[in-house]
PDB file of C-alpha atoms in Angstrom:
ATOM      1  CA  MET A1373       0.000   0.000   0.000  1.00 53.00           C
ATOM      2  CA  THR A1374       1.129   3.533  -0.744  1.00 61.00           C
ATOM      3  CA  PRO A1375       0.979   5.949   2.230  1.00 65.00           C
ATOM      4  CA  SER A1376      -1.763   8.534   1.735  1.00 79.00           C
ATOM      5  CA  PRO A1377      -0.656  12.127   0.997  1.00 84.00           C
ATOM      6  CA  GLU A1378      -2.844  13.339   3.873  1.00 88.00           C
ATOM      7  CA  ARG A1379      -1.139  11.090   6.407  1.00 89.00           C
ATOM      8  CA  ARG A1380       2.268  12.085   5.056  1.00 90.00           C
ATOM      9  CA  ARG A1381       1.437  15.770   5.512  1.00 92.00           C
ATOM     10  CA  GLU A1382       0.225  15.119   9.059  1.00 94.00           C
ATOM     11  CA  LEU A1383       3.466  13.354   9.956  1.00 95.00           C
ATOM     12  CA  LEU A1384       5.567  16.105   8.417  1.00 96.00           C
ATOM     13  CA  SER A1385       3.614  18.708  10.373  1.00 96.00           C
ATOM     14  CA  THR A1386       4.269  16.795  13.583  1.00 97.00           C
ATOM     15  CA  ALA A1387       7.947  16.354  12.735  1.00 97.00           C
ATOM     16  CA  ALA A1388       8.289  20.075  11.935  1.00 97.00           C
ATOM     17  CA  GLU A1389       6.938  21.044  15.347  1.00 96.00           C
ATOM     18  CA  VAL A1390       9.355  18.659  17.084  1.00 97.00           C
ATOM     19  CA  PHE A1391      12.352  19.820  15.028  1.00 97.00           C
ATOM     20  CA  ALA A1392      11.458  23.468  15.706  1.00 95.00           C
ATOM     21  CA  ALA A1393      11.105  22.909  19.453  1.00 95.00           C
ATOM     22  CA  GLN A1394      14.022  20.547  20.098  1.00 95.00           C
ATOM     23  CA  GLY A1395      16.450  21.163  17.258  1.00 95.00           C
ATOM     24  CA  TYR A1396      17.345  18.799  14.439  1.00 95.00           C
ATOM     25  CA  ASN A1397      20.270  17.029  16.099  1.00 94.00           C
ATOM     26  CA  ALA A1398      18.436  16.486  19.388  1.00 95.00           C
ATOM     27  CA  THR A1399      15.352  15.038  17.702  1.00 95.00           C
ATOM     28  CA  THR A1400      15.075  11.280  17.251  1.00 94.00           C
ATOM     29  CA  VAL A1401      12.779   9.320  14.978  1.00 94.00           C
ATOM     30  CA  ARG A1402      11.346   7.726  18.108  1.00 94.00           C
ATOM     31  CA  ARG A1403      10.393  11.141  19.518  1.00 95.00           C
ATOM     32  CA  ILE A1404       8.620  12.089  16.299  1.00 96.00           C
ATOM     33  CA  ALA A1405       6.814   8.754  16.286  1.00 95.00           C
ATOM     34  CA  ASP A1406       5.766   9.237  19.907  1.00 95.00           C
ATOM     35  CA  GLU A1407       4.324  12.664  19.079  1.00 95.00           C
ATOM     36  CA  ALA A1408       2.515  11.140  16.109  1.00 93.00           C
ATOM     37  CA  GLY A1409       1.099   8.322  18.252  1.00 93.00           C
ATOM     38  CA  MET A1410       2.802   5.483  16.396  1.00 92.00           C
ATOM     39  CA  LEU A1411       5.715   3.090  16.704  1.00 91.00           C
ATOM     40  CA  ALA A1412       9.100   4.260  15.474  1.00 88.00           C
ATOM     41  CA  GLY A1413       9.241   1.359  13.038  1.00 89.00           C
ATOM     42  CA  SER A1414       5.939   2.417  11.518  1.00 90.00           C
ATOM     43  CA  LEU A1415       7.323   5.873  10.754  1.00 91.00           C
ATOM     44  CA  TYR A1416       9.896   4.287   8.445  1.00 89.00           C
ATOM     45  CA  TYR A1417       6.997   3.088   6.332  1.00 88.00           C
ATOM     46  CA  HIS A1418       6.532   6.745   5.354  1.00 90.00           C
ATOM     47  CA  PHE A1419      10.089   8.151   5.511  1.00 92.00           C
ATOM     48  CA  ASP A1420      13.501   6.499   5.366  1.00 92.00           C
ATOM     49  CA  SER A1421      15.132   8.917   7.833  1.00 94.00           C
ATOM     50  CA  LYS A1422      14.698  12.112   9.803  1.00 95.00           C
ATOM     51  CA  GLU A1423      16.963  13.725   7.195  1.00 96.00           C
ATOM     52  CA  SER A1424      14.336  12.972   4.550  1.00 96.00           C
ATOM     53  CA  MET A1425      11.682  14.513   6.751  1.00 97.00           C
ATOM     54  CA  VAL A1426      13.498  17.791   7.369  1.00 97.00           C
ATOM     55  CA  ASP A1427      14.473  17.931   3.690  1.00 97.00           C
ATOM     56  CA  GLU A1428      10.832  17.704   2.614  1.00 97.00           C
ATOM     57  CA  ILE A1429       9.740  20.218   5.262  1.00 98.00           C
ATOM     58  CA  LEU A1430      12.296  22.826   4.172  1.00 98.00           C
ATOM     59  CA  SER A1431      12.024  22.274   0.424  1.00 97.00           C
ATOM     60  CA  THR A1432       8.216  22.516   0.543  1.00 97.00           C
ATOM     61  CA  PHE A1433       8.441  25.793   2.461  1.00 97.00           C
ATOM     62  CA  LEU A1434      11.034  27.288   0.127  1.00 97.00           C
ATOM     63  CA  ASN A1435       9.245  26.169  -3.041  1.00 97.00           C
ATOM     64  CA  GLU A1436       6.063  27.905  -1.874  1.00 97.00           C
ATOM     65  CA  LEU A1437       7.993  30.979  -0.754  1.00 97.00           C
ATOM     66  CA  TRP A1438       9.658  31.335  -4.144  1.00 97.00           C
ATOM     67  CA  ALA A1439       6.432  30.771  -6.024  1.00 97.00           C
ATOM     68  CA  GLY A1440       5.050  33.813  -4.189  1.00 97.00           C
ATOM     69  CA  TYR A1441       8.231  35.852  -4.465  1.00 97.00           C
ATOM     70  CA  ASP A1442       8.607  35.170  -8.202  1.00 97.00           C
ATOM     71  CA  GLU A1443       5.046  36.319  -8.778  1.00 97.00           C
ATOM     72  CA  VAL A1444       5.800  39.565  -6.940  1.00 97.00           C
ATOM     73  CA  LEU A1445       9.099  40.148  -8.730  1.00 97.00           C
ATOM     74  CA  GLY A1446       7.510  39.516 -12.111  1.00 97.00           C
ATOM     75  CA  ALA A1447       4.553  41.821 -11.556  1.00 97.00           C
ATOM     76  CA  GLY A1448       6.305  45.008 -12.690  1.00 96.00           C
ATOM     77  CA  LEU A1449       5.656  46.839  -9.407  1.00 97.00           C
ATOM     78  CA  GLY A1450       7.475  49.955  -8.250  1.00 96.00           C
ATOM     79  CA  PRO A1451      10.245  49.505  -5.659  1.00 95.00           C
ATOM     80  CA  ARG A1452       8.148  50.449  -2.620  1.00 95.00           C
ATOM     81  CA  GLU A1453       5.254  48.270  -3.799  1.00 96.00           C
ATOM     82  CA  THR A1454       7.702  45.416  -4.385  1.00 97.00           C
ATOM     83  CA  VAL A1455       9.035  45.665  -0.826  1.00 96.00           C
ATOM     84  CA  GLU A1456       5.487  45.828   0.518  1.00 96.00           C
ATOM     85  CA  ALA A1457       4.451  42.760  -1.472  1.00 97.00           C
ATOM     86  CA  LEU A1458       7.562  40.790  -0.431  1.00 97.00           C
ATOM     87  CA  VAL A1459       6.925  41.559   3.225  1.00 96.00           C
ATOM     88  CA  THR A1460       3.277  40.542   2.904  1.00 96.00           C
ATOM     89  CA  GLU A1461       4.179  37.298   1.135  1.00 97.00           C
ATOM     90  CA  SER A1462       6.743  36.553   3.843  1.00 96.00           C
ATOM     91  CA  PHE A1463       4.143  36.845   6.578  1.00 96.00           C
ATOM     92  CA  ARG A1464       1.794  34.599   4.616  1.00 96.00           C
ATOM     93  CA  GLU A1465       4.529  31.976   4.502  1.00 95.00           C
ATOM     94  CA  ILE A1466       5.131  32.321   8.242  1.00 95.00           C
ATOM     95  CA  ASP A1467       1.418  31.694   8.678  1.00 95.00           C
ATOM     96  CA  ARG A1468       1.542  28.569   6.489  1.00 94.00           C
ATOM     97  CA  HIS A1469       4.928  27.217   7.605  1.00 95.00           C
ATOM     98  CA  ARG A1470       5.776  28.710  10.991  1.00 94.00           C
ATOM     99  CA  ALA A1471       7.644  25.617  12.216  1.00 95.00           C
ATOM    100  CA  ALA A1472       9.542  25.268   8.927  1.00 96.00           C
ATOM    101  CA  VAL A1473      10.658  28.907   9.183  1.00 96.00           C
ATOM    102  CA  ALA A1474      11.941  28.267  12.707  1.00 94.00           C
ATOM    103  CA  ILE A1475      13.848  25.195  11.500  1.00 96.00           C
ATOM    104  CA  TYR A1476      15.307  27.162   8.607  1.00 96.00           C
ATOM    105  CA  GLN A1477      16.515  29.902  10.941  1.00 93.00           C
ATOM    106  CA  LYS A1478      18.100  27.499  13.420  1.00 94.00           C
ATOM    107  CA  GLU A1479      19.422  24.751  11.194  1.00 95.00           C
ATOM    108  CA  SER A1480      20.066  26.005   7.661  1.00 94.00           C
ATOM    109  CA  LYS A1481      23.674  27.057   8.253  1.00 93.00           C
ATOM    110  CA  HIS A1482      24.573  23.600   9.539  1.00 94.00           C
ATOM    111  CA  LEU A1483      22.472  21.644   7.061  1.00 96.00           C
ATOM    112  CA  ALA A1484      23.747  23.636   4.075  1.00 95.00           C
ATOM    113  CA  THR A1485      27.200  22.043   4.528  1.00 95.00           C
ATOM    114  CA  GLN A1486      25.693  18.736   3.357  1.00 95.00           C
ATOM    115  CA  PRO A1487      25.321  18.148  -0.411  1.00 95.00           C
ATOM    116  CA  ARG A1488      21.669  17.200  -0.009  1.00 96.00           C
ATOM    117  CA  PHE A1489      20.882  20.636   1.402  1.00 97.00           C
ATOM    118  CA  ARG A1490      22.964  22.759  -0.953  1.00 95.00           C
ATOM    119  CA  TYR A1491      19.741  24.377  -2.131  1.00 96.00           C
ATOM    120  CA  LEU A1492      19.538  26.218   1.205  1.00 96.00           C
ATOM    121  CA  SER A1493      22.596  28.328   0.359  1.00 95.00           C
ATOM    122  CA  GLU A1494      21.349  28.852  -3.196  1.00 95.00           C
ATOM    123  CA  SER A1495      17.988  30.051  -1.892  1.00 95.00           C
ATOM    124  CA  GLN A1496      19.659  32.425   0.544  1.00 94.00           C
ATOM    125  CA  GLY A1497      21.593  33.986  -2.328  1.00 95.00           C
ATOM    126  CA  ARG A1498      18.401  34.435  -4.378  1.00 95.00           C
ATOM    127  CA  PHE A1499      16.647  35.898  -1.355  1.00 95.00           C
ATOM    128  CA  GLU A1500      19.378  38.468  -0.805  1.00 96.00           C
ATOM    129  CA  ARG A1501      19.496  39.480  -4.465  1.00 96.00           C
ATOM    130  CA  ALA A1502      15.721  39.943  -4.600  1.00 96.00           C
ATOM    131  CA  TRP A1503      15.598  42.246  -1.595  1.00 96.00           C
ATOM    132  CA  LEU A1504      18.753  44.189  -2.415  1.00 97.00           C
ATOM    133  CA  GLY A1505      17.529  44.670  -5.972  1.00 96.00           C
ATOM    134  CA  ALA A1506      14.249  46.231  -4.807  1.00 96.00           C
ATOM    135  CA  LEU A1507      16.038  48.511  -2.344  1.00 96.00           C
ATOM    136  CA  GLU A1508      18.692  49.591  -4.839  1.00 96.00           C
ATOM    137  CA  ARG A1509      16.017  50.383  -7.418  1.00 96.00           C
ATOM    138  CA  GLY A1510      14.135  52.412  -4.813  1.00 95.00           C
ATOM    139  CA  VAL A1511      17.198  54.524  -4.056  1.00 95.00           C
ATOM    140  CA  ALA A1512      17.970  54.997  -7.756  1.00 96.00           C
ATOM    141  CA  GLU A1513      14.395  56.161  -8.437  1.00 95.00           C
ATOM    142  CA  GLY A1514      14.262  58.447  -5.410  1.00 94.00           C
ATOM    143  CA  VAL A1515      11.609  56.386  -3.632  1.00 93.00           C
ATOM    144  CA  PHE A1516      13.964  55.586  -0.752  1.00 93.00           C
ATOM    145  CA  ARG A1517      16.502  57.916   0.857  1.00 91.00           C
ATOM    146  CA  ALA A1518      19.690  58.499  -1.060  1.00 92.00           C
ATOM    147  CA  ASP A1519      21.778  58.001   2.093  1.00 92.00           C
ATOM    148  CA  LEU A1520      20.224  54.598   2.816  1.00 91.00           C
ATOM    149  CA  ASP A1521      22.727  51.854   3.588  1.00 94.00           C
ATOM    150  CA  ILE A1522      21.223  49.217   1.301  1.00 95.00           C
ATOM    151  CA  ARG A1523      22.769  46.164   2.930  1.00 95.00           C
ATOM    152  CA  LEU A1524      21.954  47.341   6.446  1.00 95.00           C
ATOM    153  CA  ALA A1525      18.378  48.087   5.402  1.00 93.00           C
ATOM    154  CA  TYR A1526      18.107  44.609   3.883  1.00 95.00           C
ATOM    155  CA  ARG A1527      19.334  42.945   7.068  1.00 95.00           C
ATOM    156  CA  PHE A1528      16.964  45.026   9.174  1.00 93.00           C
ATOM    157  CA  LEU A1529      13.968  44.131   7.011  1.00 92.00           C
ATOM    158  CA  ARG A1530      14.944  40.467   6.834  1.00 92.00           C
ATOM    159  CA  ASP A1531      15.415  40.064  10.578  1.00 92.00           C
ATOM    160  CA  THR A1532      12.405  42.191  11.499  1.00 90.00           C
ATOM    161  CA  VAL A1533      10.087  40.074   9.365  1.00 92.00           C
ATOM    162  CA  TRP A1534      11.353  36.537   9.898  1.00 91.00           C
ATOM    163  CA  VAL A1535      11.880  36.772  13.659  1.00 90.00           C
ATOM    164  CA  ALA A1536       8.074  36.918  13.868  1.00 89.00           C
ATOM    165  CA  ALA A1537       8.074  33.136  13.449  1.00 88.00           C
ATOM    166  CA  SER A1538       9.237  32.909  17.077  1.00 86.00           C
ATOM    167  CA  TRP A1539       5.980  34.378  18.398  1.00 88.00           C
ATOM    168  CA  TYR A1540       3.424  34.168  15.605  1.00 85.00           C
ATOM    169  CA  ARG A1541       0.626  31.627  15.966  1.00 83.00           C
ATOM    170  CA  PRO A1542      -1.824  30.897  13.122  1.00 81.00           C
ATOM    171  CA  GLY A1543      -5.402  31.847  13.868  1.00 83.00           C
ATOM    172  CA  GLY A1544      -4.425  34.664  16.216  1.00 82.00           C
ATOM    173  CA  ARG A1545      -5.890  38.119  16.586  1.00 85.00           C
ATOM    174  CA  HIS A1546      -4.294  39.522  13.434  1.00 87.00           C
ATOM    175  CA  SER A1547      -4.112  38.052   9.951  1.00 92.00           C
ATOM    176  CA  PRO A1548      -0.730  37.806   8.196  1.00 93.00           C
ATOM    177  CA  GLU A1549      -1.781  40.661   5.917  1.00 94.00           C
ATOM    178  CA  GLU A1550      -2.673  42.915   8.869  1.00 94.00           C
ATOM    179  CA  ILE A1551       0.628  42.192  10.606  1.00 93.00           C
ATOM    180  CA  ALA A1552       2.465  42.948   7.367  1.00 94.00           C
ATOM    181  CA  ARG A1553       0.568  46.240   7.032  1.00 93.00           C
ATOM    182  CA  GLN A1554       1.521  47.280  10.571  1.00 92.00           C
ATOM    183  CA  TYR A1555       5.159  46.290  10.068  1.00 91.00           C
ATOM    184  CA  LEU A1556       5.360  48.171   6.796  1.00 92.00           C
ATOM    185  CA  SER A1557       3.799  51.253   8.354  1.00 91.00           C
ATOM    186  CA  MET A1558       6.452  51.263  11.080  1.00 89.00           C
ATOM    187  CA  VAL A1559       9.365  50.475   8.767  1.00 88.00           C
ATOM    188  CA  LEU A1560       8.465  52.781   5.891  1.00 87.00           C
ATOM    189  CA  ASP A1561       6.664  55.596   7.724  1.00 84.00           C
ATOM    190  CA  GLY A1562       8.055  55.375  11.267  1.00 76.00           C
ATOM    191  CA  ILE A1563       6.157  55.297  14.568  1.00 65.00           C
ATOM    192  CA  THR A1564       5.950  59.062  15.163  1.00 64.00           C
ATOM    193  CA  PRO A1565       2.677  60.718  14.055  1.00 69.00           C
ATOM    194  CA  ARG A1566       3.209  62.814  10.948  1.00 58.00           C
ATOM    195  CA  GLU A1567       1.999  65.990  12.647  1.00 58.00           C
ATOM    196  CA  GLU A1568       4.418  65.375  15.511  1.00 50.00           C
ATOM    197  CA  GLN A1569       7.308  64.834  13.109  1.00 51.00           C
ATOM    198  CA  THR A1570       6.394  68.052  11.298  1.00 58.00           C
ATOM    199  CA  ARG A1571       6.349  69.928  14.611  1.00 59.00           C
ATOM    200  CA  ARG A1572       9.742  68.521  15.591  1.00 55.00           C
ATOM    201  CA  ASP A1573      11.223  69.452  12.217  1.00 56.00           C
ATOM    202  CA  ARG A1574       9.955  73.025  12.580  1.00 62.00           C
ATOM    203  CA  THR A1575      11.316  73.250  16.137  1.00 64.00           C
ATOM    204  CA  GLU A1576      14.723  72.029  15.008  1.00 55.00           C
ATOM    205  CA  ASP A1577      14.734  74.581  12.193  1.00 57.00           C
ATOM    206  CA  THR A1578      14.005  77.477  14.599  1.00 56.00           C
ATOM    207  CA  THR A1579      16.494  76.366  17.269  1.00 52.00           C
ATOM    208  CA  THR A1580      19.400  75.596  14.953  1.00 49.00           C
ATOM    209  CA  VAL A1581      22.211  78.059  15.491  1.00 48.00           C
ATOM    210  CA  ARG A1582      23.367  79.351  12.156  1.00 49.00           C
ATOM    211  CA  PRO A1583      26.745  81.013  11.626  1.00 49.00           C
ATOM    212  CA  SER A1584      26.581  84.787  11.242  1.00 43.00           C
TER     213      SER A1584
END
């Protein structure tokens, strides 16, 4: 008999939660089987190793992420709209694959040293080029500040978005799109009310000592 796709997805979901909580090296096939309510030997009917499980978890997440990213990058959006869409798509992926994101953050550097997981490094390179490209285009077109440190801005955006996997829980108070909107508002527009920023700018202008 061939294992059903539904059961396979259930087992991968269970394994992802265990890997995310305990770490890849500390997780045993027996522990995953226990969490799934089955014997360890029965788990091998579905997967030949825990390496196969984490491989499928991470590759599924990244394939879906890049399907969304490629759609955004091919849509012909302006630089700010591209950044907004990438952030929104990232939060949607955190919603769909929270545990996989946590595994990726904790384990990708170690796993990428193995030939089977070389795609992790390749994906990281694509990820960086996509974000840097949008930011560089924004500076060139005057959408973002000319004095913006592109690489620092990229790292800030990357870390600000993906660290949300450590606290985000699907089905919570806010949808992924709403969280993305709030994040983008803070990142792109700041947290100071516009009228307050205008007042501060005027105060600084009147108190600046100018040479005679």
